[in-house]
Short mmCIF file of C-alpha atoms and ligand atoms in Angstrom, two decimals:
data_model
loop_
_atom_site.label_atom_id
_atom_site.label_comp_id
_atom_site.label_asym_id
_atom_site.label_seq_id
_atom_site.Cartn_x
_atom_site.Cartn_y
_atom_site.Cartn_z
CA MET A 1 105.52 51.63 79.75
CA SER A 2 105.67 53.23 76.33
CA GLU A 3 102.04 54.31 76.48
CA SER A 4 102.48 56.13 79.75
CA ASP A 5 105.69 57.70 78.44
CA GLU A 6 103.70 59.17 75.61
CA SER A 7 101.09 60.62 77.91
CA GLU A 8 103.82 62.08 80.08
CA ASP A 9 105.08 63.94 77.05
CA ALA A 10 101.73 65.66 76.83
CA ALA A 11 101.63 66.65 80.51
CA VAL A 12 102.28 70.32 81.23
CA SER A 13 105.20 69.41 83.46
CA THR A 14 107.84 66.77 83.15
CA ALA A 15 108.73 67.06 86.85
CA SER A 16 105.48 65.75 88.33
CA ALA A 17 105.27 62.73 86.08
CA SER A 18 108.39 61.27 87.75
CA GLY A 19 106.41 60.71 90.96
CA GLU A 20 108.76 62.92 92.96
CA ASN A 21 107.56 65.93 94.87
CA PRO A 22 110.25 68.61 94.57
CA PRO A 23 110.06 71.57 97.00
CA VAL A 24 109.50 73.94 94.11
CA ARG A 25 108.52 73.69 90.49
CA ARG A 26 110.61 76.10 88.47
CA LEU A 27 109.47 77.69 85.24
CA ALA A 28 112.11 75.56 83.48
CA ASP A 29 110.30 72.40 84.67
CA TRP A 30 107.21 73.17 82.59
CA ASN A 31 106.89 71.41 79.24
CA ALA A 32 107.43 74.14 76.62
CA ALA A 33 105.85 72.15 73.78
CA ALA A 34 102.71 71.43 75.83
CA LEU A 35 102.39 75.09 76.82
CA ARG A 36 102.85 76.26 73.21
CA ASP A 37 100.07 73.86 72.18
CA LEU A 38 97.77 75.28 74.85
CA GLU A 39 98.35 78.83 73.68
CA ALA A 40 97.71 77.73 70.10
CA GLY A 41 94.47 76.04 71.14
CA TYR A 42 93.02 78.48 73.66
CA GLY A 43 94.59 81.79 72.65
CA SER A 44 96.49 84.40 74.62
CA PRO A 45 96.74 85.54 77.32
CA LEU A 46 96.00 82.25 79.06
CA TYR A 47 96.30 81.12 82.66
CA VAL A 48 97.31 77.48 83.09
CA LEU A 49 96.93 75.75 86.46
CA ASP A 50 98.26 72.26 87.18
CA LEU A 51 96.03 70.59 89.79
CA ASP A 52 98.56 67.80 90.29
CA ARG A 53 101.08 70.35 91.49
CA VAL A 54 98.51 71.84 93.88
CA ARG A 55 98.09 68.34 95.36
CA GLU A 56 101.87 67.92 95.62
CA ASN A 57 102.21 71.22 97.47
CA HIS A 58 99.47 70.17 99.87
CA ALA A 59 101.11 66.78 100.43
CA ARG A 60 104.45 68.42 101.33
CA LEU A 61 102.74 70.79 103.77
CA GLU A 62 100.89 67.94 105.41
CA ALA A 63 104.08 65.94 105.73
CA ALA A 64 105.85 68.88 107.41
CA PHE A 65 102.88 69.73 109.66
CA PRO A 66 101.34 66.29 110.34
CA ASP A 67 99.33 67.44 113.37
CA ALA A 68 98.17 70.78 111.99
CA GLU A 69 94.96 71.58 110.19
CA VAL A 70 95.60 73.11 106.77
CA MET A 71 93.00 75.73 105.81
CA TYR A 72 93.58 76.91 102.25
CA ALA A 73 93.22 80.69 101.84
CA VAL A 74 90.70 80.78 99.00
CA LYS A 75 91.62 84.29 97.90
CA ALA A 76 94.89 83.06 96.36
CA ASN A 77 92.97 81.14 93.69
CA ALA A 78 89.24 80.55 94.04
CA LEU A 79 88.70 78.13 91.14
CA ALA A 80 86.21 75.40 92.06
CA ASP A 81 88.69 72.83 90.74
CA VAL A 82 91.29 74.01 93.26
CA LEU A 83 88.85 74.11 96.18
CA GLU A 84 87.53 70.63 95.38
CA ALA A 85 91.01 69.13 94.92
CA LEU A 86 92.17 70.53 98.26
CA LEU A 87 89.02 69.48 100.13
CA ALA A 88 89.43 65.97 98.71
CA ALA A 89 93.05 65.99 99.91
CA GLY A 90 91.85 66.79 103.44
CA ALA A 91 92.30 70.56 103.61
CA GLY A 92 89.74 73.07 104.82
CA LEU A 93 88.95 76.44 103.27
CA GLU A 94 89.51 79.94 104.67
CA CYS A 95 87.33 82.66 103.14
CA ALA A 96 87.65 86.43 103.15
CA SER A 97 84.24 87.41 101.77
CA ALA A 98 80.67 86.26 101.22
CA GLY A 99 81.58 85.42 97.63
CA GLU A 100 84.41 83.17 98.72
CA LEU A 101 82.18 81.62 101.36
CA GLU A 102 79.59 80.79 98.73
CA ARG A 103 82.26 79.17 96.57
CA ALA A 104 83.71 77.24 99.51
CA LEU A 105 80.35 75.84 100.61
CA ALA A 106 79.49 74.83 97.06
CA ALA A 107 82.81 72.98 96.84
CA ALA A 108 82.18 71.37 100.24
CA GLU A 109 78.78 70.16 99.01
CA SER A 110 80.36 68.50 96.00
CA VAL A 111 83.22 66.91 97.99
CA PRO A 112 81.58 65.29 101.03
CA PRO A 113 83.69 64.87 104.18
CA ALA A 114 85.80 61.73 104.48
CA ASP A 115 83.72 60.54 107.45
CA GLY A 116 80.69 60.20 105.17
CA LEU A 117 78.65 62.75 107.11
CA ASP A 118 76.83 65.60 105.43
CA PRO A 119 78.82 68.81 105.01
CA ASP A 120 78.12 70.98 108.09
CA GLY A 121 80.50 73.82 107.29
CA SER A 122 83.13 72.55 109.72
CA ARG A 123 85.78 72.57 106.98
CA VAL A 124 85.14 76.25 106.30
CA HIS A 125 86.22 79.43 108.12
CA TYR A 126 85.03 82.90 107.28
CA THR A 127 87.49 85.63 108.27
CA ALA A 128 85.62 88.92 108.37
CA VAL A 129 87.77 91.96 107.57
CA ASN A 130 85.70 95.16 107.92
CA PRO A 131 82.78 93.08 106.68
CA PRO A 132 80.08 94.81 104.63
CA SER A 133 76.64 94.18 106.15
CA ALA A 134 75.62 92.00 103.22
CA ASP A 135 78.60 89.71 103.89
CA LEU A 136 77.70 89.37 107.57
CA GLU A 137 74.09 88.66 106.76
CA TYR A 138 75.11 85.97 104.32
CA ALA A 139 77.52 84.44 106.84
CA VAL A 140 74.93 84.40 109.62
CA GLU A 141 72.24 82.88 107.37
CA THR A 142 74.74 80.34 106.14
CA ALA A 143 75.78 79.42 109.67
CA ALA A 144 72.16 78.56 110.48
CA GLU A 145 72.33 75.95 107.74
CA TYR A 146 75.95 74.94 108.38
CA PRO A 147 76.46 75.12 112.17
CA GLY A 148 80.07 73.90 111.87
CA LEU A 149 81.09 77.14 110.18
CA THR A 150 83.60 79.26 112.11
CA ILE A 151 83.42 83.04 111.89
CA THR A 152 86.61 84.92 112.71
CA ALA A 153 86.07 88.50 113.88
CA GLY A 154 88.79 91.12 113.79
CA ALA A 155 86.99 93.84 115.77
CA GLU A 156 84.66 94.13 118.77
CA ASP A 157 82.36 95.93 116.35
CA THR A 158 82.10 92.82 114.23
CA ILE A 159 81.17 90.72 117.27
CA ASP A 160 78.45 93.24 118.13
CA ARG A 161 77.12 93.15 114.58
CA LEU A 162 77.06 89.34 114.66
CA ALA A 163 75.16 89.43 117.96
CA GLU A 164 72.69 91.97 116.56
CA ARG A 165 71.93 89.48 113.78
CA GLY A 166 71.26 86.74 116.30
CA TYR A 167 74.53 84.88 115.82
CA ASP A 168 76.15 83.25 118.83
CA GLY A 169 77.83 80.31 117.08
CA ARG A 170 81.45 79.36 116.60
CA LEU A 171 83.64 82.41 117.05
CA CYS A 172 87.35 82.91 116.58
CA LEU A 173 89.14 86.18 117.33
CA ARG A 174 91.70 87.63 114.98
CA VAL A 175 94.36 89.45 116.94
CA ASN A 176 96.96 91.94 115.87
CA PRO A 177 100.19 90.66 117.38
CA GLY A 178 102.14 93.83 116.67
CA VAL A 179 104.82 92.07 114.64
CA GLY A 180 104.83 91.80 110.91
CA ALA A 181 106.51 89.75 108.25
CA GLY A 182 106.26 90.00 104.51
CA HIS A 183 108.07 90.56 101.27
CA HIS A 184 106.58 93.99 100.63
CA GLU A 185 105.13 96.63 102.91
CA LYS A 186 101.71 96.19 101.29
CA VAL A 187 101.47 92.57 102.41
CA GLU A 188 102.57 93.05 106.01
CA THR A 189 99.50 92.79 108.18
CA GLY A 190 100.88 91.98 111.64
CA ALA A 191 101.27 95.56 112.78
CA THR A 192 98.72 97.26 110.51
CA ALA A 193 95.85 98.80 112.46
CA LYS A 194 93.37 97.43 109.92
CA PHE A 195 93.75 93.80 110.95
CA GLY A 196 92.66 92.22 114.20
CA VAL A 197 92.17 93.32 117.78
CA PRO A 198 95.37 94.33 119.59
CA ALA A 199 96.57 91.11 121.23
CA GLU A 200 96.63 92.68 124.69
CA ARG A 201 92.82 93.14 124.53
CA ALA A 202 92.08 89.62 123.29
CA VAL A 203 91.38 87.98 126.65
CA SER A 204 88.83 90.59 127.71
CA VAL A 205 87.14 90.62 124.30
CA LEU A 206 86.81 86.84 124.29
CA ALA A 207 85.68 86.70 127.92
CA ASP A 208 82.96 89.17 127.03
CA ALA A 209 81.97 87.18 123.92
CA ALA A 210 81.79 83.95 125.91
CA GLU A 211 79.58 85.69 128.45
CA ARG A 212 77.26 86.75 125.64
CA GLY A 213 76.87 83.12 124.63
CA PHE A 214 79.28 82.84 121.72
CA ASP A 215 81.03 79.51 121.29
CA VAL A 216 84.65 80.68 121.51
CA VAL A 217 86.73 78.18 119.53
CA GLY A 218 89.95 79.82 118.44
CA VAL A 219 92.44 82.63 118.23
CA HIS A 220 93.91 83.73 114.93
CA ALA A 221 96.53 85.99 113.44
CA HIS A 222 98.02 86.32 109.99
CA VAL A 223 101.06 88.55 109.93
CA GLY A 224 101.61 88.81 106.23
CA SER A 225 102.77 87.04 103.15
CA GLY A 226 106.29 85.99 102.44
CA VAL A 227 107.50 84.07 105.50
CA SER A 228 110.95 83.01 104.37
CA ALA A 229 114.09 81.44 105.76
CA ASP A 230 115.65 84.79 106.70
CA GLN A 231 112.47 85.76 108.52
CA LEU A 232 112.34 82.63 110.63
CA GLU A 233 113.21 84.63 113.75
CA ALA A 234 110.25 86.98 113.21
CA HIS A 235 108.02 83.95 112.63
CA ARG A 236 109.24 82.32 115.86
CA GLU A 237 108.60 85.51 117.81
CA PHE A 238 105.11 85.83 116.38
CA VAL A 239 104.15 82.19 117.01
CA SER A 240 105.46 82.30 120.54
CA ARG A 241 103.25 85.33 121.25
CA MET A 242 100.31 83.36 119.86
CA GLY A 243 101.18 80.47 122.17
CA ASP A 244 101.25 82.79 125.19
CA LEU A 245 97.99 84.36 124.15
CA ALA A 246 96.30 80.99 123.67
CA ARG A 247 97.40 79.86 127.16
CA ASP A 248 96.03 83.10 128.63
CA VAL A 249 92.71 82.60 126.86
CA VAL A 250 92.45 78.98 127.99
CA HIS A 251 93.22 80.04 131.56
CA GLU A 252 90.88 83.06 131.66
CA VAL A 253 88.09 82.14 129.26
CA GLY A 254 88.05 78.43 128.55
CA ASP A 255 89.25 75.71 126.23
CA LEU A 256 90.11 76.46 122.62
CA GLU A 257 89.84 74.13 119.66
CA PHE A 258 92.57 75.75 117.61
CA VAL A 259 95.30 78.35 117.41
CA ASP A 260 95.52 79.69 113.88
CA VAL A 261 98.85 81.26 112.92
CA GLY A 262 97.77 82.24 109.42
CA GLY A 263 99.55 81.76 106.11
CA GLY A 264 102.39 83.58 104.47
CA PHE A 265 104.57 80.60 103.53
CA GLY A 266 106.87 82.05 100.90
CA VAL A 267 107.67 80.76 97.46
CA PRO A 268 110.80 81.70 95.49
CA TYR A 269 110.00 84.15 92.70
CA ASP A 270 113.64 84.36 91.57
CA ALA A 271 115.02 81.36 89.71
CA ASP A 272 118.10 81.21 91.98
CA GLU A 273 116.22 81.77 95.24
CA GLU A 274 116.11 78.73 97.54
CA PRO A 275 112.72 77.22 98.30
CA LEU A 276 111.36 77.58 101.82
CA ASP A 277 112.68 74.96 104.24
CA LEU A 278 109.26 73.72 105.33
CA GLU A 279 110.68 71.36 107.95
CA ALA A 280 112.54 74.25 109.57
CA VAL A 281 109.43 76.42 109.58
CA ALA A 282 107.33 73.57 110.97
CA ASP A 283 109.92 72.89 113.66
CA ALA A 284 110.17 76.55 114.63
CA THR A 285 106.37 76.78 114.71
CA ARG A 286 105.90 73.77 116.97
CA THR A 287 108.66 74.80 119.37
CA ALA A 288 107.62 78.43 119.55
CA LEU A 289 103.95 77.61 120.09
CA GLY A 290 104.63 75.27 122.99
CA GLU A 291 101.89 73.26 124.71
CA VAL A 292 98.53 74.95 124.16
CA GLY A 293 96.08 72.08 124.43
CA ALA A 294 94.57 73.09 121.09
CA ARG A 295 95.13 72.17 117.47
CA LEU A 296 97.55 74.20 115.37
CA THR A 297 95.93 75.64 112.25
CA ILE A 298 97.78 77.12 109.28
CA GLU A 299 96.27 79.04 106.37
CA PRO A 300 98.55 78.84 103.36
CA GLY A 301 97.34 80.41 100.13
CA ARG A 302 100.26 81.22 97.89
CA TYR A 303 102.31 78.17 98.88
CA LEU A 304 99.68 75.76 97.60
CA VAL A 305 99.04 77.32 94.21
CA ALA A 306 101.79 79.77 93.14
CA ASP A 307 104.14 77.38 91.35
CA ALA A 308 101.20 75.37 90.01
CA GLY A 309 100.33 78.17 87.61
CA VAL A 310 101.81 79.96 84.63
CA LEU A 311 100.50 82.79 82.50
CA LEU A 312 101.08 82.51 78.76
CA THR A 313 101.31 85.69 76.72
CA ARG A 314 102.20 86.51 73.14
CA VAL A 315 104.79 89.08 72.10
CA ASN A 316 103.29 91.71 69.79
CA THR A 317 105.91 94.46 69.72
CA VAL A 318 109.71 94.43 69.77
CA LYS A 319 111.62 97.67 69.55
CA ALA A 320 115.00 99.08 70.44
CA ALA A 321 114.60 101.54 73.30
CA ARG A 322 117.46 103.69 74.63
CA ASP A 323 119.05 101.21 77.04
CA THR A 324 117.04 98.07 76.56
CA LEU A 325 115.01 96.01 74.17
CA ALA A 326 111.37 96.95 74.76
CA VAL A 327 109.08 93.94 74.40
CA GLY A 328 105.30 94.33 74.32
CA THR A 329 102.95 91.52 75.31
CA ASP A 330 99.18 91.04 75.20
CA ALA A 331 99.07 90.35 78.96
CA GLY A 332 99.54 93.33 81.24
CA MET A 333 98.83 94.62 84.73
CA THR A 334 95.13 93.92 84.19
CA THR A 335 95.99 90.24 83.65
CA LEU A 336 98.68 89.87 86.34
CA LEU A 337 98.76 92.77 88.77
CA ARG A 338 101.50 91.65 91.16
CA PRO A 339 104.51 93.23 89.42
CA ALA A 340 102.74 96.62 89.30
CA MET A 341 101.29 96.37 92.81
CA TYR A 342 104.07 94.65 94.77
CA ASP A 343 107.13 95.01 92.53
CA ALA A 344 106.95 91.24 92.24
CA ALA A 345 109.61 89.80 89.93
CA HIS A 346 107.96 86.82 88.25
CA PRO A 347 110.23 84.54 86.21
CA ILE A 348 109.78 84.82 82.43
CA ARG A 349 110.66 82.18 79.86
CA ASN A 350 110.54 82.37 76.09
CA LEU A 351 108.88 79.18 74.83
CA ALA A 352 110.15 79.48 71.24
CA THR A 353 111.75 76.22 70.02
CA ASP A 354 114.99 78.06 69.19
CA ALA A 355 115.05 80.24 72.32
CA ASP A 356 118.22 78.58 73.64
CA ASP A 357 120.11 79.50 70.45
CA ARG A 358 119.25 83.17 70.62
CA GLU A 359 121.46 85.94 71.93
CA THR A 360 120.67 86.95 75.51
CA VAL A 361 119.92 90.67 75.77
CA PRO A 362 118.47 92.88 78.51
CA GLN A 363 114.75 93.32 77.96
CA THR A 364 111.92 95.32 79.42
CA VAL A 365 108.74 93.31 79.05
CA ALA A 366 105.58 95.40 79.30
CA GLY A 367 101.85 95.04 78.69
CA PRO A 368 99.30 96.97 76.64
CA ILE A 369 97.95 99.17 79.47
CA CYS A 370 98.49 102.95 79.40
CA GLU A 371 100.34 103.06 82.73
CA SER A 372 104.05 103.25 83.34
CA SER A 373 103.72 100.61 86.06
CA ASP A 374 102.46 98.11 83.48
CA VAL A 375 105.85 96.39 83.30
CA PHE A 376 106.70 92.74 84.07
CA CYS A 377 110.47 93.22 84.19
CA GLU A 378 113.08 95.85 83.41
CA ASN A 379 116.40 95.18 81.69
CA ARG A 380 116.19 91.48 82.43
CA PRO A 381 118.56 89.28 80.36
CA LEU A 382 116.38 87.00 78.22
CA PRO A 383 116.73 85.30 74.82
CA HIS A 384 116.13 88.00 72.19
CA SER A 385 112.33 88.17 71.82
CA GLU A 386 110.65 88.22 68.45
CA ARG A 387 107.14 89.23 67.53
CA GLY A 388 104.89 86.15 67.74
CA ASP A 389 106.90 84.45 70.51
CA VAL A 390 104.95 82.99 73.42
CA LEU A 391 106.32 83.88 76.85
CA ALA A 392 105.53 81.96 80.02
CA ILE A 393 105.34 83.98 83.23
CA GLY A 394 105.94 81.73 86.22
CA ASN A 395 104.48 81.52 89.73
CA ALA A 396 101.22 82.90 88.39
CA GLY A 397 98.94 80.42 90.18
CA ALA A 398 98.48 82.63 93.26
CA TYR A 399 96.88 86.09 93.18
CA GLY A 400 97.01 86.03 89.37
CA TYR A 401 93.55 85.69 87.85
CA GLU A 402 92.08 86.68 91.23
CA MET A 403 93.43 90.21 90.85
CA ALA A 404 92.71 90.52 87.12
CA ASN A 405 90.51 93.50 86.31
CA HIS A 406 88.88 95.48 83.52
CA TYR A 407 91.01 98.62 83.48
CA ASN A 408 91.41 100.03 79.96
CA SER A 409 88.24 98.07 79.09
CA ARG A 410 90.30 94.89 78.91
CA PRO A 411 88.37 91.62 79.14
CA ARG A 412 89.85 89.09 81.54
CA PRO A 413 91.77 86.18 79.99
CA ALA A 414 90.76 82.54 79.65
CA SER A 415 92.11 79.89 82.00
CA VAL A 416 92.62 76.14 81.82
CA VAL A 417 93.38 73.47 84.38
CA ALA A 418 95.64 70.51 83.73
CA GLU A 419 95.30 67.17 85.50
CA GLY A 420 97.48 64.24 84.43
CA ASP A 421 97.79 64.64 80.68
CA GLU A 422 94.33 66.20 80.36
CA VAL A 423 93.57 69.88 80.05
CA ARG A 424 90.15 71.53 80.30
CA LEU A 425 88.86 75.05 80.05
CA SER A 426 88.19 76.51 83.51
CA ARG A 427 87.15 80.06 82.58
CA VAL A 428 86.13 81.33 79.17
CA ARG A 429 87.88 84.37 77.79
CA GLU A 430 85.78 87.45 78.44
CA THR A 431 84.70 89.73 75.62
CA VAL A 432 84.29 93.51 75.57
CA ALA A 433 80.55 92.84 75.92
CA ASP A 434 81.30 91.36 79.36
CA VAL A 435 83.13 94.53 80.31
CA THR A 436 80.36 96.85 79.15
CA ARG A 437 77.43 94.74 80.43
CA PRO A 438 76.86 96.59 83.76
CA GLU A 439 76.65 99.89 81.91
CA ARG A 440 74.36 98.57 79.18
CA THR A 441 72.13 96.98 81.78
CA ALA A 442 71.93 100.29 83.63
CA ARG A 443 70.89 102.09 80.46
CA GLU A 444 68.25 99.48 79.73
CA GLN A 445 66.94 99.84 83.26
CA ASN A 446 66.87 103.63 82.97
CA GLU A 447 64.95 103.39 79.70
CA ARG A 448 62.41 101.01 81.22
CA GLU A 449 61.89 103.41 84.08
CA ALA A 450 61.74 106.56 81.97
CA GLY A 451 58.13 107.59 81.38
CA GLY A 452 57.32 106.62 84.92
CA ASN A 453 58.88 109.27 87.16
CA ALA A 454 62.25 107.63 87.54
CA GLN A 455 63.97 108.48 90.78
CA PRO A 456 67.64 107.98 91.31
CA ARG A 457 68.09 104.80 93.31
CA ILE A 458 70.69 104.38 95.93
CA GLU A 459 71.08 100.84 97.13
CA ARG A 460 72.54 100.59 100.55
CA SER A 461 75.06 97.85 101.04
C1 PLP B 501 95.82 86.18 102.53
C2 PLP B 501 95.60 85.43 103.77
C3 PLP B 501 96.19 84.16 103.93
C4 PLP B 501 97.11 83.53 102.92
O1 PLP B 501 98.28 84.23 102.70
P1 PLP B 501 99.39 83.58 101.78
O2 PLP B 501 100.51 84.54 101.80
O3 PLP B 501 98.81 83.43 100.42
O4 PLP B 501 99.76 82.27 102.37
C5 PLP B 501 95.90 83.46 105.09
N1 PLP B 501 95.09 83.99 106.05
C6 PLP B 501 94.51 85.19 105.92
C7 PLP B 501 93.63 85.70 106.98
C8 PLP B 501 94.76 85.96 104.78
O5 PLP B 501 94.19 87.16 104.67
#
């Protein structure tokens, strides 16, 4: 056993190695020494994603929802490693764009279905939200090659545009149920006009689509992110409306393959917040849905990847401000946008070997971006930071790298994935040359065209 003990020491988490599958991995459960080594080896800022934890999260969801189909919402973390691990575990993939669809189908090609058949797209859904024409064209072309692909439309317009392109394949309708849930107004989608067709129009829209030859396979809604224990009532209400709707559709239009109630399974961002009681949510979902004669589908994104990831960042500035200790880090809102965009309070841990011996003082941890919203926490009690410390920011596996951007001409960070006691680079660190490439390429193109009578070009999308 001593050999495996040694390798467990090197793993990024001590919790997983025990073979248990706790409902949440806290920032304290990560191995500080292993994370410090990663920062030393790969530099800062650095995203770390533990694939073993992604598999654990999937296994818990499957255990709670044994009869449901789990479609992972790719937008939470689109790394090929994540998509392949989840496909291999039996999940499907839900995509929000042509780019995600391309990634999902590539992953499906490299992880053949368990039944040994060729990938036919049946493990992939494309959910079109105000789809640009190029996205629809890609989806329709792709569906010709992968007839198992399901396209979810959220507007009659989208159905018309699919028909215009000759598509009459598998169609699901996204409805707007008129109830929302979510931890922040910006992630409530259930009552926002942008998403879905008002539920009361669903039957007529689907009847019409069926008449036009579409293969109507499902109804869908996603009411927002952050379904939590205290919102169980709202969840019940929403799912029961979906059950009623599905029965209406089956009665008026025809059989459905699935009823998709979306994602939104919450994870605790505060260290003292209780994890979601999955069994209770699963129970409430089953009861509220009732008998529909179709498979239940869920689309978790965050739940599968959030606590599997941390962001490592180095402290570069420590100064006494008026009411707080101001701590500057090399990661900022361009690296992890959620605190600036959603007021998300990610846990922060100082990985210094002597952190536990330091005085705890209120600190405001902020990044290098010239924006007052570029702040990870305000006046939070933490061990007194020192320049050179490495901080770990927890729950960074979902909507972390995916929302990273180039504002302030900041290159995006590197990322690594961990599996067992092995770690590999999953994205190289960008350079400023990566940030300036589109502009340099444009200049080169302009120069090539100068001399000829260069006309301004507007590419329609
Ligand atoms: C974002 C999204 C999800 C996943 O949401 P989470 O909160 O990450 O679980 C699922 N379905 C759709 C349609 C989405 O847009």
